[in-house]
Amino acid sequence: MIELGKAKRQAIQSICQDSEEVLVRGAMEGTMGRVFVPKLQNSSYCLIHAGDFDYLLGLPPSGGEGALNLKSLIYEICSGDFITPGDERWAAWLEEEFQGQYRTVTRYALKKDENHFDRAVLEGYKKNIPEGIRIRKIDERLYQLTLKEEWSRDFCVNFEDAAQFMRDGLGFVAMKGREIVAGCSAYGYSSGMMEVEVGTRKDYRRQGLALACSAAFLLECLDRGIYPNWDAANEQSVGLAEKLGYVFHREYQVYQLLDTESEE
């Protein structure tokens, strides 16, 4: 498999152009992620790796060296990630190639429609925070601070540096003194869209902090003409999204490779 540099991502445009996934489109546009193809010209499929998510798109290889090379690459870079098959053919390919070595995980897609948001409601959530908590927009200093703790790393980790985040990203955090205790930020981005990442430190949960940060993030996105895409990992995340105005769309299945070595 060949990795495409960011300047050569036009090679996968025909494979990915119909995708509505923020991370796929960002990879195609050359703004983020890693892209692998079996050949430089006229590839029939690709693997996109962005953060903890991987996407298989195009036509699956039908055996031979191509399938072996792709399988080897998936073992190498996708361990523990959420692998999203582009369609039923890819789902069947994964299940055949990795028999007994994967588990399926349910995720929850929300509808992509900004008309569901009520600005007045979002403003109310943004202001409804406990005494002593401040909501702050992520700047270069806060960018660095998010990366210092494991629970908050995903707020900014998919950007190359603070300069890229300030240029292309966006995020808000809840501060208690000098500590970040919750936040909502861009996990990834593409033209006109951002993928939402939200989280709260364990000892500050159930105080409305994720809701307040998310409301601030959504309001800023709407002001900029950016759609904040919310893809939920669990029903609790769906509930938070629905409070903000999102409407549930569907459940879907992704795949995760098992750590077979540690189980032996």
Coordinates of N, CA and C in Angstrom, one line a residue, residues 31-174:
T31 N -6.4 18.1 4.3 CA -6.3 18.9 5.5 C -5.9 18.1 6.7
M32 N -6.2 16.8 6.7 CA -5.9 16.0 7.9 C -5.8 14.5 7.5
G33 N -5.4 13.7 8.5 CA -5.4 12.2 8.3 C -4.4 11.7 7.4
R34 N -4.4 10.3 7.3 CA -3.4 9.6 6.4 C -4.3 8.8 5.4
V35 N -3.8 8.7 4.2 CA -4.5 8.0 3.1 C -3.6 7.0 2.5
F36 N -4.1 5.8 2.3 CA -3.3 4.7 1.6 C -4.1 4.2 0.5
V37 N -3.4 3.9 -0.6 CA -4.0 3.3 -1.8 C -3.1 2.2 -2.3
P38 N -3.6 1.3 -3.2 CA -2.8 0.2 -3.7 C -1.9 0.6 -4.8
K39 N -2.3 1.7 -5.5 CA -1.4 2.3 -6.6 C -1.7 3.8 -6.7
L40 N -0.8 4.5 -7.3 CA -0.9 5.9 -7.4 C -2.0 6.4 -8.4
Q41 N -2.2 5.6 -9.5 CA -3.2 6.0 -10.5 C -4.4 5.0 -10.5
N42 N -5.6 5.6 -10.6 CA -6.8 4.7 -10.8 C -7.0 3.7 -9.7
S43 N -6.7 4.0 -8.5 CA -7.0 3.1 -7.4 C -8.5 2.8 -7.3
S44 N -8.8 1.5 -7.0 CA -10.2 1.2 -6.8 C -10.7 1.2 -5.4
Y45 N -9.7 1.4 -4.4 CA -10.1 1.5 -3.0 C -9.0 2.3 -2.3
C46 N -9.4 2.7 -1.1 CA -8.4 3.4 -0.2 C -8.8 3.1 1.3
L47 N -7.7 3.3 2.1 CA -7.9 3.3 3.6 C -7.6 4.6 4.1
I48 N -8.5 5.2 4.8 CA -8.2 6.5 5.5 C -8.1 6.3 7.0
H49 N -7.1 6.9 7.5 CA -6.8 6.8 9.0 C -6.8 8.2 9.6
A50 N -7.7 8.5 10.5 CA -7.8 9.8 11.1 C -8.1 9.7 12.5
G51 N -7.2 10.0 13.4 CA -7.4 9.9 14.8 C -7.7 8.4 15.2
D52 N -8.8 8.2 15.9 CA -9.1 6.8 16.3 C -10.1 6.1 15.3
F53 N -10.2 6.7 14.1 CA -11.2 6.2 13.1 C -10.5 5.9 11.8
D54 N -11.0 4.8 11.2 CA -10.5 4.4 9.9 C -11.7 4.1 9.0
Y55 N -11.5 4.4 7.7 CA -12.6 4.2 6.7 C -12.0 3.4 5.5
L56 N -12.8 2.4 5.1 CA -12.5 1.6 3.9 C -13.5 2.0 2.8
L57 N -13.0 2.5 1.7 CA -13.9 3.0 0.7 C -13.5 2.5 -0.7
G58 N -14.5 2.5 -1.6 CA -14.2 1.9 -3.0 C -14.7 0.5 -3.1
L59 N -14.0 -0.3 -3.9 CA -14.3 -1.7 -4.1 C -13.3 -2.5 -3.4
P60 N -13.7 -3.4 -2.5 CA -12.7 -4.3 -1.8 C -11.9 -5.1 -2.7
P61 N -10.6 -5.4 -2.4 CA -9.8 -6.3 -3.2 C -10.3 -7.7 -3.1
S62 N -10.3 -8.4 -4.2 CA -10.8 -9.8 -4.3 C -9.6 -10.7 -4.2
G63 N -9.1 -10.9 -3.0 CA -8.0 -11.8 -2.8 C -6.6 -11.3 -3.4
G64 N -5.7 -12.2 -3.4 CA -4.4 -11.9 -4.0 C -3.5 -11.0 -3.1
E65 N -2.5 -10.4 -3.7 CA -1.5 -9.6 -3.0 C -2.2 -8.3 -2.5
G66 N -3.1 -7.7 -3.2 CA -3.8 -6.5 -2.8 C -4.5 -6.7 -1.5
A67 N -5.2 -7.8 -1.3 CA -5.9 -8.1 -0.1 C -4.9 -8.3 1.1
L68 N -3.9 -9.0 0.8 CA -2.8 -9.3 1.8 C -2.2 -8.0 2.3
N69 N -1.9 -7.1 1.4 CA -1.2 -5.9 1.7 C -2.1 -5.0 2.6
L70 N -3.4 -4.9 2.2 CA -4.4 -4.1 2.9 C -4.6 -4.7 4.3
K71 N -4.7 -6.0 4.4 CA -4.9 -6.6 5.7 C -3.7 -6.4 6.6
S72 N -2.5 -6.4 6.1 CA -1.3 -6.2 6.8 C -1.3 -4.7 7.4
L73 N -1.7 -3.8 6.5 CA -1.7 -2.4 6.9 C -2.8 -2.2 8.0
I74 N -3.9 -2.8 7.9 CA -4.9 -2.7 8.9 C -4.4 -3.2 10.3
Y75 N -3.7 -4.3 10.3 CA -3.1 -4.8 11.5 C -2.2 -3.8 12.1
E76 N -1.4 -3.1 11.2 CA -0.3 -2.2 11.6 C -0.9 -0.9 12.2
I77 N -1.9 -0.3 11.6 CA -2.2 1.1 12.0 C -3.6 1.2 12.6
C78 N -4.4 0.1 12.5 CA -5.8 0.3 12.9 C -6.2 -0.4 14.3
S79 N -5.2 -0.9 14.9 CA -5.4 -1.7 16.2 C -6.1 -0.8 17.2
G80 N -7.3 -1.2 17.7 CA -8.0 -0.4 18.7 C -8.9 0.7 18.1
D81 N -8.7 1.0 16.8 CA -9.5 2.0 16.2 C -10.9 1.5 15.8
F82 N -11.8 2.5 15.5 CA -13.1 2.1 15.0 C -13.0 2.1 13.4
I83 N -13.2 1.0 12.8 CA -13.1 0.8 11.4 C -14.5 0.8 10.8
T84 N -14.7 1.8 9.9 CA -16.0 2.0 9.3 C -16.0 1.5 7.9
P85 N -16.8 0.4 7.5 CA -16.8 -0.1 6.2 C -17.6 0.9 5.3
G86 N -17.2 1.1 4.1 CA -17.9 2.0 3.2 C -19.3 1.6 2.8
D87 N -19.4 0.2 2.8 CA -20.7 -0.3 2.4 C -20.8 -1.8 2.8
E88 N -21.8 -2.5 2.5 CA -22.0 -3.9 2.9 C -20.9 -4.8 2.3
R89 N -20.3 -4.4 1.2 CA -19.2 -5.3 0.6 C -18.0 -5.2 1.5
W90 N -17.7 -4.0 2.0 CA -16.6 -3.9 2.9 C -16.8 -4.6 4.2
A91 N -18.0 -4.5 4.7 CA -18.4 -5.2 6.0 C -18.1 -6.7 5.8
A92 N -18.6 -7.3 4.7 CA -18.4 -8.7 4.4 C -16.9 -9.0 4.3
W93 N -16.2 -8.1 3.6 CA -14.7 -8.3 3.5 C -14.0 -8.4 4.8
L94 N -14.3 -7.4 5.7 CA -13.7 -7.4 7.0 C -14.1 -8.6 7.8
E95 N -15.3 -9.1 7.7 CA -15.7 -10.3 8.5 C -15.1 -11.5 8.0
E96 N -14.8 -11.6 6.7 CA -14.1 -12.8 6.1 C -12.6 -12.7 6.4
E97 N -12.0 -11.6 6.3 CA -10.6 -11.5 6.4 C -10.1 -11.6 7.9
F98 N -11.0 -11.1 8.8 CA -10.6 -11.0 10.2 C -11.5 -11.9 11.1
Q99 N -11.8 -13.1 10.6 CA -12.7 -14.0 11.3 C -12.1 -14.3 12.7
G100 N -13.0 -14.1 13.7 CA -12.6 -14.3 15.1 C -11.6 -13.3 15.7
Q101 N -11.3 -12.2 14.9 CA -10.3 -11.3 15.4 C -10.9 -9.9 15.6
Y102 N -12.2 -9.7 15.6 CA -12.9 -8.4 15.6 C -14.1 -8.5 16.5
R103 N -14.5 -7.3 16.9 CA -15.9 -7.2 17.5 C -16.6 -6.0 16.8
T104 N -17.9 -6.1 16.8 CA -18.6 -5.0 16.3 C -19.1 -4.0 17.4
V105 N -19.1 -2.7 17.0 CA -19.5 -1.7 18.0 C -20.6 -0.8 17.4
T106 N -21.6 -0.5 18.1 CA -22.7 0.3 17.7 C -22.4 1.8 17.9
R107 N -22.5 2.6 16.9 CA -22.4 4.0 17.0 C -23.7 4.6 16.5
Y108 N -23.9 5.9 16.8 CA -25.2 6.6 16.6 C -25.0 7.9 15.8
A109 N -25.6 7.9 14.6 CA -25.5 9.1 13.7 C -26.7 10.0 14.0
L110 N -26.4 11.3 14.0 CA -27.4 12.3 14.2 C -27.6 13.0 12.8
K111 N -28.8 13.5 12.6 CA -29.1 14.1 11.3 C -28.3 15.4 11.1
K112 N -27.9 15.6 9.8 CA -27.2 16.8 9.5 C -28.1 17.9 9.0
D113 N -28.6 18.7 10.0 CA -29.6 19.8 9.7 C -29.5 20.9 10.7
E114 N -28.9 22.0 10.3 CA -28.7 23.1 11.3 C -30.0 23.8 11.6
N115 N -31.1 23.5 10.9 CA -32.4 24.1 11.2 C -33.0 23.6 12.5
H116 N -32.4 22.5 13.1 CA -32.9 22.0 14.3 C -32.4 22.8 15.5
F117 N -31.4 23.7 15.4 CA -30.8 24.4 16.5 C -31.6 25.6 16.8
D118 N -31.8 25.9 18.1 CA -32.5 27.1 18.6 C -31.4 27.9 19.3
R119 N -31.1 29.1 18.8 CA -30.0 29.9 19.3 C -30.3 30.3 20.8
A120 N -31.5 30.7 21.0 CA -31.9 31.1 22.4 C -31.7 30.0 23.4
V121 N -32.0 28.8 23.0 CA -31.8 27.7 23.9 C -30.3 27.4 24.2
L122 N -29.5 27.5 23.1 CA -28.1 27.3 23.2 C -27.4 28.4 24.1
E123 N -27.9 29.6 23.9 CA -27.4 30.7 24.7 C -27.7 30.5 26.2
G124 N -28.8 29.9 26.5 CA -29.2 29.6 27.9 C -28.3 28.5 28.5
Y125 N -28.0 27.5 27.7 CA -27.1 26.4 28.2 C -25.7 27.0 28.4
K126 N -25.3 27.9 27.5 CA -23.9 28.4 27.6 C -23.7 29.2 28.9
K127 N -24.8 29.9 29.4 CA -24.7 30.7 30.5 C -25.0 30.0 31.8
N128 N -25.6 28.8 31.7 CA -26.0 28.1 32.9 C -24.9 27.2 33.5
I129 N -24.0 27.8 34.1 CA -22.8 27.0 34.7 C -22.6 27.4 36.1
P130 N -22.0 26.4 36.9 CA -21.8 26.7 38.3 C -20.9 27.8 38.6
E131 N -21.1 28.4 39.8 CA -20.2 29.5 40.2 C -18.7 29.0 40.3
G132 N -17.9 29.9 39.8 CA -16.4 29.5 39.8 C -16.0 28.9 38.5
I133 N -16.9 28.6 37.6 CA -16.5 28.0 36.3 C -16.6 29.1 35.2
R134 N -15.6 29.1 34.3 CA -15.5 30.0 33.2 C -15.4 29.2 31.9
I135 N -16.2 29.6 30.9 CA -16.1 29.0 29.6 C -15.1 29.9 28.7
R136 N -14.1 29.3 28.2 CA -13.1 30.0 27.5 C -12.9 29.3 26.1
K137 N -12.7 30.2 25.1 CA -12.3 29.7 23.8 C -10.9 29.2 23.8
I138 N -10.6 28.1 23.1 CA -9.3 27.5 23.1 C -8.3 28.4 22.3
D139 N -7.3 28.9 23.0 CA -6.2 29.7 22.3 C -4.9 28.8 22.3
E140 N -3.8 29.4 22.0 CA -2.6 28.7 21.9 C -2.2 28.1 23.2
R141 N -2.4 28.8 24.3 CA -2.0 28.3 25.6 C -2.9 27.2 26.0
L142 N -4.2 27.3 25.8 CA -5.2 26.2 26.2 C -5.0 25.0 25.3
Y143 N -4.6 25.3 24.0 CA -4.3 24.2 23.1 C -3.2 23.3 23.7
Q144 N -2.2 23.9 24.2 CA -1.1 23.1 24.9 C -1.6 22.4 26.1
L145 N -2.4 23.1 26.9 CA -2.9 22.5 28.1 C -3.8 21.3 27.9
T146 N -4.6 21.3 26.8 CA -5.4 20.1 26.5 C -4.6 18.9 26.3
L147 N -3.4 19.0 25.7 CA -2.6 17.9 25.4 C -1.8 17.3 26.6
K148 N -1.9 17.9 27.7 CA -1.1 17.4 28.9 C -1.8 16.3 29.6
E149 N -3.1 16.2 29.4 CA -3.9 15.1 30.1 C -4.6 14.2 29.1
E150 N -4.6 12.9 29.4 CA -5.1 11.9 28.5 C -6.6 12.2 28.2
W151 N -7.4 12.5 29.2 CA -8.8 12.7 29.0 C -9.1 13.8 28.0
S152 N -8.3 14.8 28.0 CA -8.6 16.0 27.2 C -7.8 16.1 25.9
R153 N -6.9 15.1 25.6 CA -6.1 15.2 24.4 C -6.8 15.3 23.1
D154 N -8.0 14.6 23.0 CA -8.7 14.5 21.8 C -9.3 15.8 21.4
F155 N -9.3 16.8 22.3 CA -9.8 18.1 21.9 C -9.0 18.8 20.8
C156 N -7.7 18.5 20.8 CA -6.8 19.1 19.8 C -5.8 18.2 19.1
V157 N -5.8 16.9 19.5 CA -4.6 16.1 19.1 C -4.6 15.8 17.6
N158 N -5.6 16.0 16.9 CA -5.6 15.7 15.4 C -5.1 16.9 14.6
F159 N -4.7 17.9 15.2 CA -4.1 19.1 14.5 C -2.6 19.0 14.7
E160 N -1.9 19.4 13.6 CA -0.4 19.3 13.6 C 0.2 20.1 14.7
D161 N -0.3 21.3 15.0 CA 0.3 22.2 16.0 C -0.8 23.3 16.3
A162 N -0.4 24.1 17.3 CA -1.3 25.2 17.7 C -1.7 26.1 16.6
A163 N -0.8 26.4 15.7 CA -1.0 27.3 14.6 C -2.1 26.7 13.7
Q164 N -2.0 25.4 13.4 CA -3.1 24.9 12.5 C -4.4 24.8 13.2
F165 N -4.4 24.6 14.5 CA -5.7 24.6 15.3 C -6.3 26.0 15.3
M166 N -5.5 27.0 15.5 CA -6.0 28.4 15.5 C -6.5 28.8 14.1
R167 N -6.0 28.2 13.1 CA -6.4 28.6 11.7 C -7.6 27.8 11.3
D168 N -7.6 26.5 11.6 CA -8.6 25.6 11.0 C -9.6 25.0 12.0
G169 N -9.2 25.0 13.3 CA -10.0 24.4 14.3 C -10.8 25.4 15.1
L170 N -11.4 24.8 16.2 CA -12.3 25.6 17.1 C -12.6 24.8 18.3
G171 N -12.7 25.5 19.5 CA -13.0 24.7 20.7 C -13.3 25.6 21.8
F172 N -14.0 25.1 22.8 CA -14.3 25.8 24.1 C -14.1 24.9 25.2
V173 N -13.5 25.4 26.3 CA -13.3 24.6 27.5 C -13.9 25.3 28.7
A174 N -14.3 24.5 29.7 CA -14.7 25.0 31.0 C -13.5 25.0 31.9

